[in-house]
XYZ file of C-alpha atoms in Angstrom:
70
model
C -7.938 -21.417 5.321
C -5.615 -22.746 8.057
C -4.141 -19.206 8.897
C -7.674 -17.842 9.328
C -8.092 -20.811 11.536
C -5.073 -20.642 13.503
C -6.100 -16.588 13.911
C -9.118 -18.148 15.677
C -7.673 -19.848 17.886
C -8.900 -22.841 16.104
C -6.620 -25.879 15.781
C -8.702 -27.873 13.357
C -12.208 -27.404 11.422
C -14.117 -29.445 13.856
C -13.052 -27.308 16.719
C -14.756 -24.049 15.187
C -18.518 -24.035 16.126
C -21.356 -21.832 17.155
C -19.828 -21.043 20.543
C -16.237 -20.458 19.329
C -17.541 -18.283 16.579
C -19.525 -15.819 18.824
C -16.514 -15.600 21.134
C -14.721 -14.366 18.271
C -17.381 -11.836 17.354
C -17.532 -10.366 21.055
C -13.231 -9.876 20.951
C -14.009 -7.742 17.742
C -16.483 -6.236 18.667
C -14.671 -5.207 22.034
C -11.511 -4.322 20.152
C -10.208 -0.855 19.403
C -11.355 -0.591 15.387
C -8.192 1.547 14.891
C -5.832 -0.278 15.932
C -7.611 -3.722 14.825
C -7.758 -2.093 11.314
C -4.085 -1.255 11.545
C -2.700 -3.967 12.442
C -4.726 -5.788 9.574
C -3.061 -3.707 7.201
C 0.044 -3.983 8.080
C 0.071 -8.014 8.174
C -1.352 -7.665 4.517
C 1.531 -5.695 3.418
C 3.810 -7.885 5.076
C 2.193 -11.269 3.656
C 2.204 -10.110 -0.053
C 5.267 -8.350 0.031
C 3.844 -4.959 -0.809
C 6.899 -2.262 -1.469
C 5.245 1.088 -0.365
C 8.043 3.636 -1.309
C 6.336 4.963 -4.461
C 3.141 5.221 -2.607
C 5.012 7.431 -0.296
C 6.943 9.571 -2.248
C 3.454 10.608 -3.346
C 2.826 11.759 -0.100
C 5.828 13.416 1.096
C 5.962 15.457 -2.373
C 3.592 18.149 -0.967
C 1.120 17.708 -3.396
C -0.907 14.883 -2.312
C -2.041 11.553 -3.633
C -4.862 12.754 -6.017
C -3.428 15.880 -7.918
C -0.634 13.265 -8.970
C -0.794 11.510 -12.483
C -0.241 7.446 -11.807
């Protein structure tokens, strides 16, 4: 809950009201969904450690993800 805080901008629970919040909302809203949806994903696979090698080999094997058997 902190970290989502601390994304915010927002030092401490009683800091993050009504005002704050729509601020928030207009930066998204402004942002570039690409690259907003990019960097999300990558700070997800650094956080829980995610090894993406497997993932892709699958791609690079000229097949594709889907004809491949898990």
């Amino acid at each position: 809950r902190s970290k989502l805080f601390w994304f915010l901008g927002v030092e401490n629970l009683k800091a993050f009201n009504d005002d704050r919040f729509a601020r928030a909302l207009d930066k998204l809203y402004l942002a570039d969904r690409a690259s907003l949806m990019t960097g999300i994903v990558v700070k997800m696979i650094e956080e829980v450690d995610l090894e993406l090698s497997r993932i892709l080999r699958r791609f690079n094997d000229g097949k594709g993800l889907w004809e491949n058997k898990w």
